[in-house]
Amino acid sequence: MKSPGSRIMARLPRVHVERGFLPPEEHAALLAETLEAQALYQSSTISRYEEDMTRVNGQVDPSVRHSHVRKLPKAFREIFEAKLVSLQSMIEATTGVEFPAERWFEIESVHSGDGALFTAHIDTNRGPQSSRRVISAVYYYSRTPAAFSGGQLKLYSLDRSGSITVEPEDNTMVLFPSMFLHEVLPVSVPSGEWADGRFSVNCWVHRTD
Ligand SMILES: O=C(O)CCC(=O)C(=O)O
Ligand SMILES: [Fe+2]
């Protein structure tokens, strides 16, 4: 018989998938604003603690994480926060994680072009602040029909014996407990056009204590 410990390790993350997350007008406004903002995106960095607790901070390493990020304008950040709060009880029920009473939302905008990827990681060991992330939420948007392939989000059980793969579908928000291991599979953009890439908005619900 399996021990309780091994059953916990084999447990799959509980993932909430919210299709049609933004109303059509807001989705269209975000895509239009994004397509004008190419010059604002910068190479993604990684921060993490190594096993010996030395800290890698703000390093660009495209073999681990290859994408470009920018700050999302305030008006859109507010839309995302309000929408997440409006779905709070559903998100809590599906993911099994409660929104902390005292909380803040970390939000960044990402572009994943040809060859983009993010190897397996957890979102809670990426620097001191990151340990207070409780829910990770990733919103996907792109031109339709999508002109890229790949870029699926793959989530693992803690022992990696099982996994769940989610397609980065346009106007879809995917939420999961931040402590679960996950990766972004390589993106392919045959045209090589920046605008044909995979766009996403990363949101993290942080506890403040
Ligand atoms: O883009 C995704 O699907 C996930 C991104 C991610 O895991 C991260 O930025 O920590
Ligand atoms: Fe992540």
PDB file of N, CA and C in Angstrom, residues 7-73:
ATOM      1  N   ARG A   7       1.308   9.477  -1.629  1.00  0.00           N
ATOM      2  CA  ARG A   7       0.053   9.909  -2.282  1.00  0.00           C
ATOM      3  C   ARG A   7       0.028  11.437  -2.457  1.00  0.00           C
ATOM      4  N   ILE A   8       0.526  12.157  -1.445  1.00  0.00           N
ATOM      5  CA  ILE A   8       0.567  13.625  -1.550  1.00  0.00           C
ATOM      6  C   ILE A   8       1.488  14.034  -2.699  1.00  0.00           C
ATOM      7  N   MET A   9       2.628  13.356  -2.780  1.00  0.00           N
ATOM      8  CA  MET A   9       3.597  13.729  -3.818  1.00  0.00           C
ATOM      9  C   MET A   9       3.061  13.478  -5.229  1.00  0.00           C
ATOM     10  N   ALA A  10       2.153  12.496  -5.343  1.00  0.00           N
ATOM     11  CA  ALA A  10       1.629  12.150  -6.675  1.00  0.00           C
ATOM     12  C   ALA A  10       0.373  12.950  -7.029  1.00  0.00           C
ATOM     13  N   ARG A  11      -0.056  13.808  -6.104  1.00  0.00           N
ATOM     14  CA  ARG A  11      -1.288  14.564  -6.328  1.00  0.00           C
ATOM     15  C   ARG A  11      -1.086  15.602  -7.435  1.00  0.00           C
ATOM     16  N   LEU A  12      -2.045  15.659  -8.340  1.00  0.00           N
ATOM     17  CA  LEU A  12      -1.940  16.646  -9.418  1.00  0.00           C
ATOM     18  C   LEU A  12      -2.445  18.001  -8.937  1.00  0.00           C
ATOM     19  N   PRO A  13      -1.890  19.096  -9.473  1.00  0.00           N
ATOM     20  CA  PRO A  13      -2.398  20.415  -9.082  1.00  0.00           C
ATOM     21  C   PRO A  13      -3.844  20.565  -9.525  1.00  0.00           C
ATOM     22  N   ARG A  14      -4.622  21.311  -8.753  1.00  0.00           N
ATOM     23  CA  ARG A  14      -6.009  21.589  -9.145  1.00  0.00           C
ATOM     24  C   ARG A  14      -6.004  22.879  -9.953  1.00  0.00           C
ATOM     25  N   VAL A  15      -6.402  22.753 -11.202  1.00  0.00           N
ATOM     26  CA  VAL A  15      -6.266  23.853 -12.160  1.00  0.00           C
ATOM     27  C   VAL A  15      -7.636  24.407 -12.527  1.00  0.00           C
ATOM     28  N   HIS A  16      -7.772  25.718 -12.460  1.00  0.00           N
ATOM     29  CA  HIS A  16      -9.018  26.370 -12.878  1.00  0.00           C
ATOM     30  C   HIS A  16      -8.783  26.995 -14.258  1.00  0.00           C
ATOM     31  N   VAL A  17      -9.611  26.639 -15.237  1.00  0.00           N
ATOM     32  CA  VAL A  17      -9.499  27.202 -16.588  1.00  0.00           C
ATOM     33  C   VAL A  17     -10.740  28.041 -16.858  1.00  0.00           C
ATOM     34  N   GLU A  18     -10.534  29.338 -17.088  1.00  0.00           N
ATOM     35  CA  GLU A  18     -11.653  30.263 -17.308  1.00  0.00           C
ATOM     36  C   GLU A  18     -11.572  30.781 -18.753  1.00  0.00           C
ATOM     37  N   ARG A  19     -12.398  30.164 -19.633  1.00  0.00           N
ATOM     38  CA  ARG A  19     -12.410  30.622 -21.033  1.00  0.00           C
ATOM     39  C   ARG A  19     -13.245  31.885 -21.156  1.00  0.00           C
ATOM     40  N   GLY A  20     -12.961  32.719 -22.141  1.00  0.00           N
ATOM     41  CA  GLY A  20     -13.709  33.970 -22.307  1.00  0.00           C
ATOM     42  C   GLY A  20     -13.547  34.863 -21.088  1.00  0.00           C
ATOM     43  N   PHE A  21     -12.331  34.922 -20.545  1.00  0.00           N
ATOM     44  CA  PHE A  21     -12.064  35.644 -19.290  1.00  0.00           C
ATOM     45  C   PHE A  21     -12.417  37.121 -19.409  1.00  0.00           C
ATOM     46  N   LEU A  22     -11.978  37.784 -20.491  1.00  0.00           N
ATOM     47  CA  LEU A  22     -12.305  39.205 -20.665  1.00  0.00           C
ATOM     48  C   LEU A  22     -13.476  39.356 -21.629  1.00  0.00           C
ATOM     49  N   PRO A  23     -14.344  40.351 -21.386  1.00  0.00           N
ATOM     50  CA  PRO A  23     -15.386  40.657 -22.366  1.00  0.00           C
ATOM     51  C   PRO A  23     -14.724  41.050 -23.693  1.00  0.00           C
ATOM     52  N   PRO A  24     -15.427  40.835 -24.832  1.00  0.00           N
ATOM     53  CA  PRO A  24     -14.807  41.065 -26.150  1.00  0.00           C
ATOM     54  C   PRO A  24     -14.153  42.440 -26.303  1.00  0.00           C
ATOM     55  N   GLU A  25     -14.786  43.513 -25.778  1.00  0.00           N
ATOM     56  CA  GLU A  25     -14.210  44.857 -25.973  1.00  0.00           C
ATOM     57  C   GLU A  25     -12.879  44.990 -25.239  1.00  0.00           C
ATOM     58  N   GLU A  26     -12.808  44.463 -24.003  1.00  0.00           N
ATOM     59  CA  GLU A  26     -11.566  44.582 -23.231  1.00  0.00           C
ATOM     60  C   GLU A  26     -10.463  43.707 -23.833  1.00  0.00           C
ATOM     61  N   HIS A  27     -10.857  42.538 -24.308  1.00  0.00           N
ATOM     62  CA  HIS A  27      -9.896  41.643 -24.957  1.00  0.00           C
ATOM     63  C   HIS A  27      -9.322  42.312 -26.207  1.00  0.00           C
ATOM     64  N   ALA A  28     -10.193  42.923 -27.006  1.00  0.00           N
ATOM     65  CA  ALA A  28      -9.750  43.587 -28.242  1.00  0.00           C
ATOM     66  C   ALA A  28      -8.862  44.787 -27.912  1.00  0.00           C
ATOM     67  N   ALA A  29      -9.216  45.532 -26.867  1.00  0.00           N
ATOM     68  CA  ALA A  29      -8.421  46.711 -26.481  1.00  0.00           C
ATOM     69  C   ALA A  29      -7.033  46.284 -25.998  1.00  0.00           C
ATOM     70  N   LEU A  30      -6.969  45.204 -25.251  1.00  0.00           N
ATOM     71  CA  LEU A  30      -5.676  44.710 -24.758  1.00  0.00           C
ATOM     72  C   LEU A  30      -4.792  44.259 -25.913  1.00  0.00           C
ATOM     73  N   LEU A  31      -5.371  43.505 -26.852  1.00  0.00           N
ATOM     74  CA  LEU A  31      -4.572  43.023 -27.989  1.00  0.00           C
ATOM     75  C   LEU A  31      -4.083  44.208 -28.825  1.00  0.00           C
ATOM     76  N   ALA A  32      -4.956  45.179 -29.063  1.00  0.00           N
ATOM     77  CA  ALA A  32      -4.580  46.354 -29.865  1.00  0.00           C
ATOM     78  C   ALA A  32      -3.462  47.130 -29.171  1.00  0.00           C
ATOM     79  N   GLU A  33      -3.590  47.333 -27.871  1.00  0.00           N
ATOM     80  CA  GLU A  33      -2.570  48.084 -27.121  1.00  0.00           C
ATOM     81  C   GLU A  33      -1.243  47.316 -27.139  1.00  0.00           C
ATOM     82  N   THR A  34      -1.327  45.996 -26.974  1.00  0.00           N
ATOM     83  CA  THR A  34      -0.123  45.148 -26.961  1.00  0.00           C
ATOM     84  C   THR A  34       0.623  45.232 -28.292  1.00  0.00           C
ATOM     85  N   LEU A  35      -0.132  45.183 -29.389  1.00  0.00           N
ATOM     86  CA  LEU A  35       0.512  45.156 -30.704  1.00  0.00           C
ATOM     87  C   LEU A  35       1.236  46.471 -31.017  1.00  0.00           C
ATOM     88  N   GLU A  36       0.896  47.521 -30.264  1.00  0.00           N
ATOM     89  CA  GLU A  36       1.579  48.817 -30.405  1.00  0.00           C
ATOM     90  C   GLU A  36       2.791  48.923 -29.478  1.00  0.00           C
ATOM     91  N   ALA A  37       2.962  47.950 -28.591  1.00  0.00           N
ATOM     92  CA  ALA A  37       3.905  48.112 -27.470  1.00  0.00           C
ATOM     93  C   ALA A  37       5.194  47.299 -27.607  1.00  0.00           C
ATOM     94  N   GLN A  38       5.454  46.791 -28.805  1.00  0.00           N
ATOM     95  CA  GLN A  38       6.603  45.880 -28.984  1.00  0.00           C
ATOM     96  C   GLN A  38       7.901  46.442 -28.403  1.00  0.00           C
ATOM     97  N   ALA A  39       8.137  47.754 -28.607  1.00  0.00           N
ATOM     98  CA  ALA A  39       9.405  48.356 -28.183  1.00  0.00           C
ATOM     99  C   ALA A  39       9.586  48.348 -26.662  1.00  0.00           C
ATOM    100  N   LEU A  40       8.503  48.150 -25.923  1.00  0.00           N
ATOM    101  CA  LEU A  40       8.591  48.207 -24.450  1.00  0.00           C
ATOM    102  C   LEU A  40       8.995  46.878 -23.821  1.00  0.00           C
ATOM    103  N   TYR A  41       8.982  45.806 -24.602  1.00  0.00           N
ATOM    104  CA  TYR A  41       9.286  44.489 -24.022  1.00  0.00           C
ATOM    105  C   TYR A  41      10.791  44.278 -23.911  1.00  0.00           C
ATOM    106  N   GLN A  42      11.205  43.709 -22.793  1.00  0.00           N
ATOM    107  CA  GLN A  42      12.628  43.421 -22.559  1.00  0.00           C
ATOM    108  C   GLN A  42      12.819  41.942 -22.234  1.00  0.00           C
ATOM    109  N   SER A  43      14.046  41.451 -22.434  1.00  0.00           N
ATOM    110  CA  SER A  43      14.314  40.021 -22.182  1.00  0.00           C
ATOM    111  C   SER A  43      13.907  39.623 -20.769  1.00  0.00           C
ATOM    112  N   SER A  44      13.228  38.491 -20.660  1.00  0.00           N
ATOM    113  CA  SER A  44      12.825  37.973 -19.345  1.00  0.00           C
ATOM    114  C   SER A  44      14.045  37.564 -18.550  1.00  0.00           C
ATOM    115  N   THR A  45      13.946  37.736 -17.257  1.00  0.00           N
ATOM    116  CA  THR A  45      15.039  37.311 -16.383  1.00  0.00           C
ATOM    117  C   THR A  45      14.545  36.175 -15.481  1.00  0.00           C
ATOM    118  N   ILE A  46      15.492  35.508 -14.840  1.00  0.00           N
ATOM    119  CA  ILE A  46      15.135  34.483 -13.856  1.00  0.00           C
ATOM    120  C   ILE A  46      15.800  34.817 -12.518  1.00  0.00           C
ATOM    121  N   SER A  47      15.074  34.519 -11.460  1.00  0.00           N
ATOM    122  CA  SER A  47      15.627  34.592 -10.108  1.00  0.00           C
ATOM    123  C   SER A  47      15.228  33.293  -9.434  1.00  0.00           C
ATOM    124  N   ARG A  48      16.108  32.738  -8.675  1.00  0.00           N
ATOM    125  CA  ARG A  48      15.764  31.510  -7.948  1.00  0.00           C
ATOM    126  C   ARG A  48      16.803  31.242  -6.874  1.00  0.00           C
ATOM    127  N   TYR A  49      16.431  30.359  -5.946  1.00  0.00           N
ATOM    128  CA  TYR A  49      17.399  29.874  -4.974  1.00  0.00           C
ATOM    129  C   TYR A  49      17.927  28.529  -5.443  1.00  0.00           C
ATOM    130  N   GLU A  50      19.252  28.371  -5.416  1.00  0.00           N
ATOM    131  CA  GLU A  50      19.846  27.070  -5.712  1.00  0.00           C
ATOM    132  C   GLU A  50      19.662  26.179  -4.485  1.00  0.00           C
ATOM    133  N   GLU A  51      20.005  24.875  -4.634  1.00  0.00           N
ATOM    134  CA  GLU A  51      19.813  23.972  -3.500  1.00  0.00           C
ATOM    135  C   GLU A  51      20.616  24.391  -2.277  1.00  0.00           C
ATOM    136  N   ASP A  52      21.805  25.019  -2.497  1.00  0.00           N
ATOM    137  CA  ASP A  52      22.609  25.462  -1.354  1.00  0.00           C
ATOM    138  C   ASP A  52      22.185  26.854  -0.881  1.00  0.00           C
ATOM    139  N   MET A  53      21.037  27.333  -1.359  1.00  0.00           N
ATOM    140  CA  MET A  53      20.426  28.614  -0.966  1.00  0.00           C
ATOM    141  C   MET A  53      21.197  29.831  -1.477  1.00  0.00           C
ATOM    142  N   THR A  54      22.155  29.634  -2.387  1.00  0.00           N
ATOM    143  CA  THR A  54      22.693  30.827  -3.044  1.00  0.00           C
ATOM    144  C   THR A  54      21.608  31.316  -4.002  1.00  0.00           C
ATOM    145  N   ARG A  55      21.623  32.627  -4.222  1.00  0.00           N
ATOM    146  CA  ARG A  55      20.524  33.211  -4.971  1.00  0.00           C
ATOM    147  C   ARG A  55      20.980  33.688  -6.352  1.00  0.00           C
ATOM    148  N   VAL A  56      20.243  33.239  -7.365  1.00  0.00           N
ATOM    149  CA  VAL A  56      20.445  33.736  -8.720  1.00  0.00           C
ATOM    150  C   VAL A  56      19.437  34.852  -8.894  1.00  0.00           C
ATOM    151  N   ASN A  57      19.909  36.063  -9.212  1.00  0.00           N
ATOM    152  CA  ASN A  57      18.967  37.192  -9.230  1.00  0.00           C
ATOM    153  C   ASN A  57      18.986  37.930 -10.564  1.00  0.00           C
ATOM    154  N   GLY A  58      17.825  37.974 -11.200  1.00  0.00           N
ATOM    155  CA  GLY A  58      17.665  38.810 -12.389  1.00  0.00           C
ATOM    156  C   GLY A  58      18.576  38.465 -13.559  1.00  0.00           C
ATOM    157  N   GLN A  59      18.857  37.166 -13.734  1.00  0.00           N
ATOM    158  CA  GLN A  59      19.771  36.757 -14.796  1.00  0.00           C
ATOM    159  C   GLN A  59      18.988  36.454 -16.085  1.00  0.00           C
ATOM    160  N   VAL A  60      19.558  36.842 -17.234  1.00  0.00           N
ATOM    161  CA  VAL A  60      18.951  36.440 -18.513  1.00  0.00           C
ATOM    162  C   VAL A  60      19.600  35.125 -18.919  1.00  0.00           C
ATOM    163  N   ASP A  61      18.812  34.077 -19.055  1.00  0.00           N
ATOM    164  CA  ASP A  61      19.322  32.781 -19.507  1.00  0.00           C
ATOM    165  C   ASP A  61      18.272  32.144 -20.408  1.00  0.00           C
ATOM    166  N   PRO A  62      18.394  32.414 -21.729  1.00  0.00           N
ATOM    167  CA  PRO A  62      17.352  31.952 -22.656  1.00  0.00           C
ATOM    168  C   PRO A  62      17.220  30.431 -22.733  1.00  0.00           C
ATOM    169  N   SER A  63      18.190  29.677 -22.172  1.00  0.00           N
ATOM    170  CA  SER A  63      18.018  28.217 -22.192  1.00  0.00           C
ATOM    171  C   SER A  63      17.059  27.785 -21.081  1.00  0.00           C
ATOM    172  N   VAL A  64      16.806  28.670 -20.107  1.00  0.00           N
ATOM    173  CA  VAL A  64      15.866  28.383 -19.013  1.00  0.00           C
ATOM    174  C   VAL A  64      14.538  29.108 -19.235  1.00  0.00           C
ATOM    175  N   ARG A  65      14.639  30.406 -19.536  1.00  0.00           N
ATOM    176  CA  ARG A  65      13.432  31.199 -19.784  1.00  0.00           C
ATOM    177  C   ARG A  65      13.705  32.105 -20.967  1.00  0.00           C
ATOM    178  N   HIS A  66      12.954  31.902 -22.045  1.00  0.00           N
ATOM    179  CA  HIS A  66      13.145  32.738 -23.212  1.00  0.00           C
ATOM    180  C   HIS A  66      11.815  33.374 -23.584  1.00  0.00           C
ATOM    181  N   SER A  67      11.696  34.682 -23.307  1.00  0.00           N
ATOM    182  CA  SER A  67      10.490  35.447 -23.631  1.00  0.00           C
ATOM    183  C   SER A  67      10.827  36.904 -23.355  1.00  0.00           C
ATOM    184  N   HIS A  68       9.855  37.781 -23.551  1.00  0.00           N
ATOM    185  CA  HIS A  68      10.071  39.207 -23.276  1.00  0.00           C
ATOM    186  C   HIS A  68       8.937  39.718 -22.407  1.00  0.00           C
ATOM    187  N   VAL A  69       9.274  40.629 -21.480  1.00  0.00           N
ATOM    188  CA  VAL A  69       8.266  41.111 -20.530  1.00  0.00           C
ATOM    189  C   VAL A  69       8.218  42.642 -20.524  1.00  0.00           C
ATOM    190  N   ARG A  70       7.109  43.141 -20.068  1.00  0.00           N
ATOM    191  CA  ARG A  70       6.966  44.581 -19.810  1.00  0.00           C
ATOM    192  C   ARG A  70       5.930  44.714 -18.697  1.00  0.00           C
ATOM    193  N   LYS A  71       5.848  45.917 -18.147  1.00  0.00           N
ATOM    194  CA  LYS A  71       4.818  46.213 -17.163  1.00  0.00           C
ATOM    195  C   LYS A  71       3.503  46.427 -17.922  1.00  0.00           C
ATOM    196  N   LEU A  72       2.431  45.844 -17.436  1.00  0.00           N
ATOM    197  CA  LEU A  72       1.131  46.068 -18.076  1.00  0.00           C
ATOM    198  C   LEU A  72       0.595  47.432 -17.616  1.00  0.00           C
ATOM    199  N   PRO A  73       0.049  48.277 -18.548  1.00  0.00           N
ATOM    200  CA  PRO A  73      -0.487  49.572 -18.111  1.00  0.00           C
ATOM    201  C   PRO A  73      -1.519  49.413 -16.998  1.00  0.00           C
TER     202      PRO A  73
END
